[in-house]
PDB file of N, CA and C and ligand atoms in Angstrom:
ATOM      1  N   UNK A 200       0.844  -1.188   0.000  1.00 86.00           N
ATOM      2  CA  UNK A 200       0.000   0.000   0.000  1.00 86.00           C
ATOM      3  C   UNK A 200       0.884   1.245   0.000  1.00 86.00           C
ATOM      4  N   UNK A 201       0.275   2.351  -0.340  1.00 88.00           N
ATOM      5  CA  UNK A 201       1.013   3.606  -0.338  1.00 88.00           C
ATOM      6  C   UNK A 201       0.027   4.751  -0.158  1.00 88.00           C
ATOM      7  N   UNK A 202       0.553   5.850   0.298  1.00 87.00           N
ATOM      8  CA  UNK A 202      -0.308   7.025   0.458  1.00 87.00           C
ATOM      9  C   UNK A 202      -0.515   7.684  -0.899  1.00 87.00           C
ATOM     10  N   UNK A 203      -1.773   7.806  -1.298  1.00 89.00           N
ATOM     11  CA  UNK A 203      -2.093   8.462  -2.555  1.00 89.00           C
ATOM     12  C   UNK A 203      -2.618   9.862  -2.242  1.00 89.00           C
ATOM     13  N   UNK A 204      -1.957  10.854  -2.784  1.00 87.00           N
ATOM     14  CA  UNK A 204      -2.346  12.234  -2.484  1.00 87.00           C
ATOM     15  C   UNK A 204      -3.739  12.566  -3.037  1.00 87.00           C
ATOM     16  N   UNK A 205      -4.024  12.259  -4.309  1.00 91.00           N
ATOM     17  CA  UNK A 205      -5.367  12.564  -4.819  1.00 91.00           C
ATOM     18  C   UNK A 205      -6.482  11.846  -4.056  1.00 91.00           C
ATOM     19  N   UNK A 206      -6.233  10.601  -3.631  1.00 92.00           N
ATOM     20  CA  UNK A 206      -7.256   9.854  -2.906  1.00 92.00           C
ATOM     21  C   UNK A 206      -7.301  10.258  -1.434  1.00 92.00           C
ATOM     22  N   UNK A 207      -6.214  10.795  -0.926  1.00 92.00           N
ATOM     23  CA  UNK A 207      -6.176  11.251   0.446  1.00 92.00           C
ATOM     24  C   UNK A 207      -6.162  10.136   1.470  1.00 92.00           C
ATOM     25  N   UNK A 208      -5.669   8.968   1.087  1.00 90.00           N
ATOM     26  CA  UNK A 208      -5.626   7.848   2.023  1.00 90.00           C
ATOM     27  C   UNK A 208      -4.624   6.822   1.541  1.00 90.00           C
ATOM     28  N   UNK A 209      -4.435   5.793   2.360  1.00 88.00           N
ATOM     29  CA  UNK A 209      -3.599   4.686   1.939  1.00 88.00           C
ATOM     30  C   UNK A 209      -4.380   3.827   0.966  1.00 88.00           C
ATOM     31  N   UNK A 210      -3.758   3.506  -0.136  1.00 90.00           N
ATOM     32  CA  UNK A 210      -4.450   2.764  -1.186  1.00 90.00           C
ATOM     33  C   UNK A 210      -3.617   1.574  -1.618  1.00 90.00           C
ATOM     34  N   UNK A 211      -4.270   0.640  -2.271  1.00 90.00           N
ATOM     35  CA  UNK A 211      -3.547  -0.442  -2.909  1.00 90.00           C
ATOM     36  C   UNK A 211      -2.902   0.086  -4.188  1.00 90.00           C
ATOM     37  N   UNK A 212      -1.796  -0.507  -4.537  1.00 90.00           N
ATOM     38  CA  UNK A 212      -1.149  -0.132  -5.790  1.00 90.00           C
ATOM     39  C   UNK A 212      -0.986  -1.373  -6.650  1.00 90.00           C
ATOM     40  N   UNK A 213      -0.803  -1.151  -7.927  1.00 90.00           N
ATOM     41  CA  UNK A 213      -0.488  -2.260  -8.814  1.00 90.00           C
ATOM     42  C   UNK A 213       0.578  -1.805  -9.798  1.00 90.00           C
ATOM     43  N   UNK A 214       1.207  -2.799 -10.419  1.00 89.00           N
ATOM     44  CA  UNK A 214       2.286  -2.482 -11.351  1.00 89.00           C
ATOM     45  C   UNK A 214       1.701  -2.246 -12.732  1.00 89.00           C
ATOM     46  N   UNK A 215       2.052  -1.118 -13.305  1.00 89.00           N
ATOM     47  CA  UNK A 215       1.623  -0.808 -14.660  1.00 89.00           C
ATOM     48  C   UNK A 215       2.858  -0.571 -15.519  1.00 89.00           C
ATOM     49  N   UNK A 216       2.673  -0.698 -16.813  1.00 88.00           N
ATOM     50  CA  UNK A 216       3.794  -0.468 -17.721  1.00 88.00           C
ATOM     51  C   UNK A 216       3.685   0.916 -18.330  1.00 88.00           C
ATOM     52  N   UNK A 217       4.799   1.599 -18.338  1.00 80.00           N
ATOM     53  CA  UNK A 217       4.811   2.933 -18.917  1.00 80.00           C
ATOM     54  C   UNK A 217       4.575   2.844 -20.423  1.00 80.00           C
ATOM     55  N   UNK A 218       3.722   3.696 -20.914  1.00 80.00           N
ATOM     56  CA  UNK A 218       3.386   3.648 -22.332  1.00 80.00           C
ATOM     57  C   UNK A 218       4.592   3.956 -23.229  1.00 80.00           C
ATOM     58  N   UNK A 219       5.461   4.821 -22.732  1.00 85.00           N
ATOM     59  CA  UNK A 219       6.535   5.304 -23.601  1.00 85.00           C
ATOM     60  C   UNK A 219       7.737   4.371 -23.631  1.00 85.00           C
ATOM     61  N   UNK A 220       8.104   3.862 -22.458  1.00 88.00           N
ATOM     62  CA  UNK A 220       9.323   3.059 -22.446  1.00 88.00           C
ATOM     63  C   UNK A 220       9.133   1.654 -21.880  1.00 88.00           C
ATOM     64  N   UNK A 221       7.919   1.314 -21.507  1.00 88.00           N
ATOM     65  CA  UNK A 221       7.658  -0.030 -21.033  1.00 88.00           C
ATOM     66  C   UNK A 221       8.163  -0.320 -19.640  1.00 88.00           C
ATOM     67  N   UNK A 222       8.628   0.701 -18.951  1.00 87.00           N
ATOM     68  CA  UNK A 222       9.143   0.504 -17.605  1.00 87.00           C
ATOM     69  C   UNK A 222       7.991   0.254 -16.631  1.00 87.00           C
ATOM     70  N   UNK A 223       8.274  -0.593 -15.677  1.00 88.00           N
ATOM     71  CA  UNK A 223       7.251  -0.860 -14.677  1.00 88.00           C
ATOM     72  C   UNK A 223       7.212   0.260 -13.647  1.00 88.00           C
ATOM     73  N   UNK A 224       6.021   0.640 -13.259  1.00 87.00           N
ATOM     74  CA  UNK A 224       5.882   1.585 -12.166  1.00 87.00           C
ATOM     75  C   UNK A 224       4.600   1.271 -11.424  1.00 87.00           C
ATOM     76  N   UNK A 225       4.534   1.727 -10.208  1.00 89.00           N
ATOM     77  CA  UNK A 225       3.355   1.445  -9.389  1.00 89.00           C
ATOM     78  C   UNK A 225       2.384   2.615  -9.436  1.00 89.00           C
ATOM     79  N   UNK A 226       1.106   2.248  -9.551  1.00 91.00           N
ATOM     80  CA  UNK A 226       0.079   3.285  -9.593  1.00 91.00           C
ATOM     81  C   UNK A 226      -1.053   2.925  -8.639  1.00 91.00           C
ATOM     82  N   UNK A 227      -1.800   3.937  -8.260  1.00 92.00           N
ATOM     83  CA  UNK A 227      -2.946   3.764  -7.385  1.00 92.00           C
ATOM     84  C   UNK A 227      -4.045   2.989  -8.107  1.00 92.00           C
ATOM     85  N   UNK A 228      -4.666   2.033  -7.417  1.00 92.00           N
ATOM     86  CA  UNK A 228      -5.722   1.252  -8.055  1.00 92.00           C
ATOM     87  C   UNK A 228      -6.973   2.098  -8.299  1.00 92.00           C
ATOM     88  N   UNK A 229      -7.085   3.217  -7.599  1.00 93.00           N
ATOM     89  CA  UNK A 229      -8.300   4.016  -7.702  1.00 93.00           C
ATOM     90  C   UNK A 229      -8.203   5.094  -8.773  1.00 93.00           C
ATOM     91  N   UNK A 230      -7.077   5.794  -8.798  1.00 95.00           N
ATOM     92  CA  UNK A 230      -6.987   6.943  -9.692  1.00 95.00           C
ATOM     93  C   UNK A 230      -5.817   6.865 -10.661  1.00 95.00           C
ATOM     94  N   UNK A 231      -5.055   5.765 -10.610  1.00 91.00           N
ATOM     95  CA  UNK A 231      -3.939   5.560 -11.531  1.00 91.00           C
ATOM     96  C   UNK A 231      -2.822   6.587 -11.389  1.00 91.00           C
ATOM     97  N   UNK A 232      -2.770   7.261 -10.252  1.00 90.00           N
ATOM     98  CA  UNK A 232      -1.662   8.180 -10.023  1.00 90.00           C
ATOM     99  C   UNK A 232      -0.383   7.384  -9.762  1.00 90.00           C
ATOM    100  N   UNK A 233       0.678   7.688 -10.484  1.00 89.00           N
ATOM    101  CA  UNK A 233       1.945   6.989 -10.228  1.00 89.00           C
ATOM    102  C   UNK A 233       2.422   7.216  -8.796  1.00 89.00           C
ATOM    103  N   UNK A 234       2.852   6.151  -8.159  1.00 86.00           N
ATOM    104  CA  UNK A 234       3.337   6.235  -6.781  1.00 86.00           C
ATOM    105  C   UNK A 234       4.736   5.652  -6.747  1.00 86.00           C
ATOM    106  N   UNK A 235       5.690   6.493  -6.429  1.00 77.00           N
ATOM    107  CA  UNK A 235       7.086   6.092  -6.559  1.00 77.00           C
ATOM    108  C   UNK A 235       7.749   5.799  -5.233  1.00 77.00           C
ATOM    109  N   UNK A 236       7.101   6.175  -4.156  1.00 71.00           N
ATOM    110  CA  UNK A 236       7.791   6.028  -2.883  1.00 71.00           C
ATOM    111  C   UNK A 236       6.819   5.734  -1.750  1.00 71.00           C
ATOM    112  N   UNK A 237       7.387   5.460  -0.598  1.00 71.00           N
ATOM    113  CA  UNK A 237       6.601   5.190   0.601  1.00 71.00           C
ATOM    114  C   UNK A 237       5.674   3.994   0.444  1.00 71.00           C
ATOM    115  N   UNK A 238       6.125   3.032  -0.329  1.00 79.00           N
ATOM    116  CA  UNK A 238       5.339   1.808  -0.416  1.00 79.00           C
ATOM    117  C   UNK A 238       5.374   1.077   0.917  1.00 79.00           C
ATOM    118  N   UNK A 239       4.230   0.571   1.307  1.00 81.00           N
ATOM    119  CA  UNK A 239       4.152  -0.180   2.555  1.00 81.00           C
ATOM    120  C   UNK A 239       3.599  -1.560   2.255  1.00 81.00           C
ATOM    121  N   UNK A 240       4.314  -2.555   2.687  1.00 82.00           N
ATOM    122  CA  UNK A 240       3.828  -3.919   2.510  1.00 82.00           C
ATOM    123  C   UNK A 240       3.058  -4.301   3.769  1.00 82.00           C
ATOM    124  N   UNK A 241       1.829  -4.681   3.600  1.00 82.00           N
ATOM    125  CA  UNK A 241       0.982  -4.923   4.758  1.00 82.00           C
ATOM    126  C   UNK A 241       0.459  -6.350   4.733  1.00 82.00           C
ATOM    127  N   UNK A 242       0.010  -6.778   5.874  1.00 86.00           N
ATOM    128  CA  UNK A 242      -0.565  -8.111   6.000  1.00 86.00           C
ATOM    129  C   UNK A 242      -2.020  -8.085   5.540  1.00 86.00           C
ATOM    130  N   UNK A 243      -2.583  -9.260   5.232  1.00 83.00           N
ATOM    131  CA  UNK A 243      -4.007  -9.295   4.859  1.00 83.00           C
ATOM    132  C   UNK A 243      -4.896  -8.666   5.920  1.00 83.00           C
ATOM    133  N   UNK A 244      -4.566  -8.874   7.182  1.00 85.00           N
ATOM    134  CA  UNK A 244      -5.376  -8.294   8.245  1.00 85.00           C
ATOM    135  C   UNK A 244      -5.367  -6.770   8.196  1.00 85.00           C
ATOM    136  N   UNK A 245      -4.215  -6.209   7.924  1.00 84.00           N
ATOM    137  CA  UNK A 245      -4.122  -4.757   7.833  1.00 84.00           C
ATOM    138  C   UNK A 245      -4.864  -4.240   6.609  1.00 84.00           C
ATOM    139  N   UNK A 246      -4.842  -5.027   5.557  1.00 81.00           N
ATOM    140  CA  UNK A 246      -5.597  -4.649   4.364  1.00 81.00           C
ATOM    141  C   UNK A 246      -7.081  -4.563   4.684  1.00 81.00           C
ATOM    142  N   UNK A 247      -7.575  -5.525   5.413  1.00 83.00           N
ATOM    143  CA  UNK A 247      -8.996  -5.534   5.736  1.00 83.00           C
ATOM    144  C   UNK A 247      -9.350  -4.369   6.653  1.00 83.00           C
ATOM    145  N   UNK A 248      -8.426  -4.001   7.532  1.00 84.00           N
ATOM    146  CA  UNK A 248      -8.677  -2.843   8.383  1.00 84.00           C
ATOM    147  C   UNK A 248      -8.784  -1.577   7.547  1.00 84.00           C
ATOM    148  N   UNK A 249      -8.102  -1.572   6.414  1.00 81.00           N
ATOM    149  CA  UNK A 249      -8.135  -0.404   5.541  1.00 81.00           C
ATOM    150  C   UNK A 249      -9.327  -0.454   4.587  1.00 81.00           C
ATOM    151  N   UNK A 250     -10.137  -1.485   4.705  1.00 83.00           N
ATOM    152  CA  UNK A 250     -11.345  -1.548   3.890  1.00 83.00           C
ATOM    153  C   UNK A 250     -11.238  -2.428   2.665  1.00 83.00           C
ATOM    154  N   UNK A 251     -10.147  -3.173   2.548  1.00 80.00           N
ATOM    155  CA  UNK A 251     -10.015  -4.062   1.405  1.00 80.00           C
ATOM    156  C   UNK A 251     -10.283  -5.501   1.838  1.00 80.00           C
ATOM    157  N   UNK A 252     -10.868  -6.237   0.951  1.00 73.00           N
ATOM    158  CA  UNK A 252     -11.006  -7.664   1.186  1.00 73.00           C
ATOM    159  C   UNK A 252      -9.794  -8.377   0.644  1.00 73.00           C
ATOM    160  N   UNK A 253      -9.331  -9.343   1.390  1.00 64.00           N
ATOM    161  CA  UNK A 253      -8.278 -10.210   0.888  1.00 64.00           C
ATOM    162  C   UNK A 253      -8.907 -11.580   0.717  1.00 64.00           C
ATOM    163  N   UNK A 254      -9.074 -11.991  -0.532  1.00 64.00           N
ATOM    164  CA  UNK A 254      -9.758 -13.243  -0.784  1.00 64.00           C
ATOM    165  C   UNK A 254     -11.250 -13.024  -0.742  1.00 64.00           C
ATOM    166  N   UNK A 255     -12.014 -14.102  -0.841  1.00 63.00           N
ATOM    167  CA  UNK A 255     -13.476 -13.978  -0.859  1.00 63.00           C
ATOM    168  C   UNK A 255     -14.010 -13.508   0.486  1.00 63.00           C
ATOM    169  N   UNK A 256     -15.127 -12.798   0.458  1.00 57.00           N
ATOM    170  CA  UNK A 256     -15.712 -12.370   1.729  1.00 57.00           C
ATOM    171  C   UNK A 256     -16.203 -13.570   2.516  1.00 57.00           C
ATOM    172  N   UNK A 257     -16.279 -13.440   3.813  1.00 57.00           N
ATOM    173  CA  UNK A 257     -16.743 -14.565   4.629  1.00 57.00           C
ATOM    174  C   UNK A 257     -18.181 -14.917   4.287  1.00 57.00           C
ATOM    175  N   UNK A 258     -18.446 -16.201   4.309  1.00 60.00           N
ATOM    176  CA  UNK A 258     -19.784 -16.662   3.971  1.00 60.00           C
ATOM    177  C   UNK A 258     -20.678 -16.583   5.193  1.00 60.00           C
ATOM    178  N   UNK A 259     -21.749 -15.870   5.035  1.00 58.00           N
ATOM    179  CA  UNK A 259     -22.726 -15.789   6.125  1.00 58.00           C
ATOM    180  C   UNK A 259     -23.854 -16.771   5.851  1.00 58.00           C
ATOM    181  N   UNK A 260     -24.577 -17.099   6.862  1.00 53.00           N
ATOM    182  CA  UNK A 260     -25.718 -17.988   6.678  1.00 53.00           C
ATOM    183  C   UNK A 260     -25.324 -19.431   6.898  1.00 53.00           C
ATOM    184  N   UNK A 261     -26.226 -20.164   7.446  1.00 48.00           N
ATOM    185  CA  UNK A 261     -25.957 -21.553   7.723  1.00 48.00           C
ATOM    186  C   UNK A 261     -27.093 -22.409   7.188  1.00 48.00           C
ATOM    187  N   UNK A 262     -26.746 -23.630   6.942  1.00 50.00           N
ATOM    188  CA  UNK A 262     -27.776 -24.586   6.552  1.00 50.00           C
ATOM    189  C   UNK A 262     -28.233 -25.334   7.796  1.00 50.00           C
ATOM    190  N   UNK A 263     -29.474 -25.718   7.794  1.00 47.00           N
ATOM    191  CA  UNK A 263     -29.965 -26.531   8.903  1.00 47.00           C
ATOM    192  C   UNK A 263     -30.105 -25.749  10.183  1.00 47.00           C
ATOM    193  N   UNK A 264     -30.561 -24.508  10.068  1.00 47.00           N
ATOM    194  CA  UNK A 264     -30.695 -23.677  11.252  1.00 47.00           C
ATOM    195  C   UNK A 264     -31.680 -24.234  12.255  1.00 47.00           C
ATOM    196  N   UNK A 265     -32.598 -25.079  11.797  1.00 58.00           N
ATOM    197  CA  UNK A 265     -33.624 -25.591  12.690  1.00 58.00           C
ATOM    198  C   UNK A 265     -33.179 -26.848  13.418  1.00 58.00           C
ATOM    199  N   UNK A 266     -31.961 -27.282  13.129  1.00 53.00           N
ATOM    200  CA  UNK A 266     -31.492 -28.482  13.802  1.00 53.00           C
ATOM    201  C   UNK A 266     -31.217 -28.212  15.275  1.00 53.00           C
ATOM    202  N   UNK A 267     -31.261 -26.955  15.660  1.00 54.00           N
ATOM    203  CA  UNK A 267     -31.031 -26.639  17.062  1.00 54.00           C
ATOM    204  C   UNK A 267     -32.282 -26.834  17.889  1.00 54.00           C
ATOM    205  N   UNK A 268     -33.388 -27.222  17.229  1.00 56.00           N
ATOM    206  CA  UNK A 268     -34.592 -27.521  17.986  1.00 56.00           C
ATOM    207  C   UNK A 268     -35.411 -26.309  18.319  1.00 56.00           C
ATOM    208  N   UNK A 269     -35.809 -25.560  17.311  1.00 62.00           N
ATOM    209  CA  UNK A 269     -36.598 -24.372  17.575  1.00 62.00           C
ATOM    210  C   UNK A 269     -38.042 -24.729  17.903  1.00 62.00           C
ATOM    211  N   UNK A 270     -38.435 -25.995  17.582  1.00 60.00           N
ATOM    212  CA  UNK A 270     -39.777 -26.439  17.972  1.00 60.00           C
ATOM    213  C   UNK A 270     -40.841 -26.182  16.945  1.00 60.00           C
ATOM    214  N   UNK A 271     -40.638 -25.220  16.068  1.00 63.00           N
ATOM    215  CA  UNK A 271     -41.710 -24.881  15.126  1.00 63.00           C
ATOM    216  C   UNK A 271     -41.427 -25.388  13.727  1.00 63.00           C
ATOM    217  N   UNK A 272     -40.287 -25.978  13.517  1.00 62.00           N
ATOM    218  CA  UNK A 272     -39.915 -26.386  12.176  1.00 62.00           C
ATOM    219  C   UNK A 272     -39.859 -27.903  12.003  1.00 62.00           C
ATOM    220  N   UNK A 273     -40.197 -28.643  12.976  1.00 55.00           N
ATOM    221  CA  UNK A 273     -40.172 -30.077  12.853  1.00 55.00           C
ATOM    222  C   UNK A 273     -41.222 -30.536  11.849  1.00 55.00           C
ATOM    223  N   UNK A 274     -40.883 -31.566  11.117  1.00 54.00           N
ATOM    224  CA  UNK A 274     -41.799 -32.044  10.078  1.00 54.00           C
ATOM    225  C   UNK A 274     -42.992 -32.736  10.728  1.00 54.00           C
ATOM    226  N   UNK A 275     -44.164 -32.270  10.342  1.00 51.00           N
ATOM    227  CA  UNK A 275     -45.380 -32.871  10.897  1.00 51.00           C
ATOM    228  C   UNK A 275     -46.097 -33.635   9.790  1.00 51.00           C
ATOM    229  N   UNK A 276     -46.488 -34.811  10.105  1.00 48.00           N
ATOM    230  CA  UNK A 276     -47.281 -35.592   9.174  1.00 48.00           C
ATOM    231  C   UNK A 276     -48.746 -35.422   9.548  1.00 48.00           C
ATOM    232  N   UNK A 277     -49.537 -35.161   8.520  1.00 51.00           N
ATOM    233  CA  UNK A 277     -50.959 -34.836   8.711  1.00 51.00           C
ATOM    234  C   UNK A 277     -51.070 -33.441   9.258  1.00 51.00           C
TER     235      UNK A 277
HETATM  236 ZN1  LIG B 392      -5.415   7.343  -5.798  1.00 65.42          ZN
END
C-alpha cells in the first residue's frame, strides 16, 4: 500500500507499464496516479482494516438452522 495524495488515504497499488518506455511503475488502483515512494507492505489483516477484502468475503448464513430444535420447524405428518 502507499499514500495516494489525490485519494487522500492509503491505497492499494499495482504495477503498470509505462506507455513510452515499457518501464514498470506502481500506480494507485483508484486513480492511476503513479506512486514512486513510501510503499508499505501490509498483511491481509491490515488490508482488511483499511477496507479491502483479501480473498473472498466470509460466507454468512448456515444450513440446517432448525437443527437446534426451535420447535416450530419439525416435520409434521398430517
Ligand atoms: Zn489514488
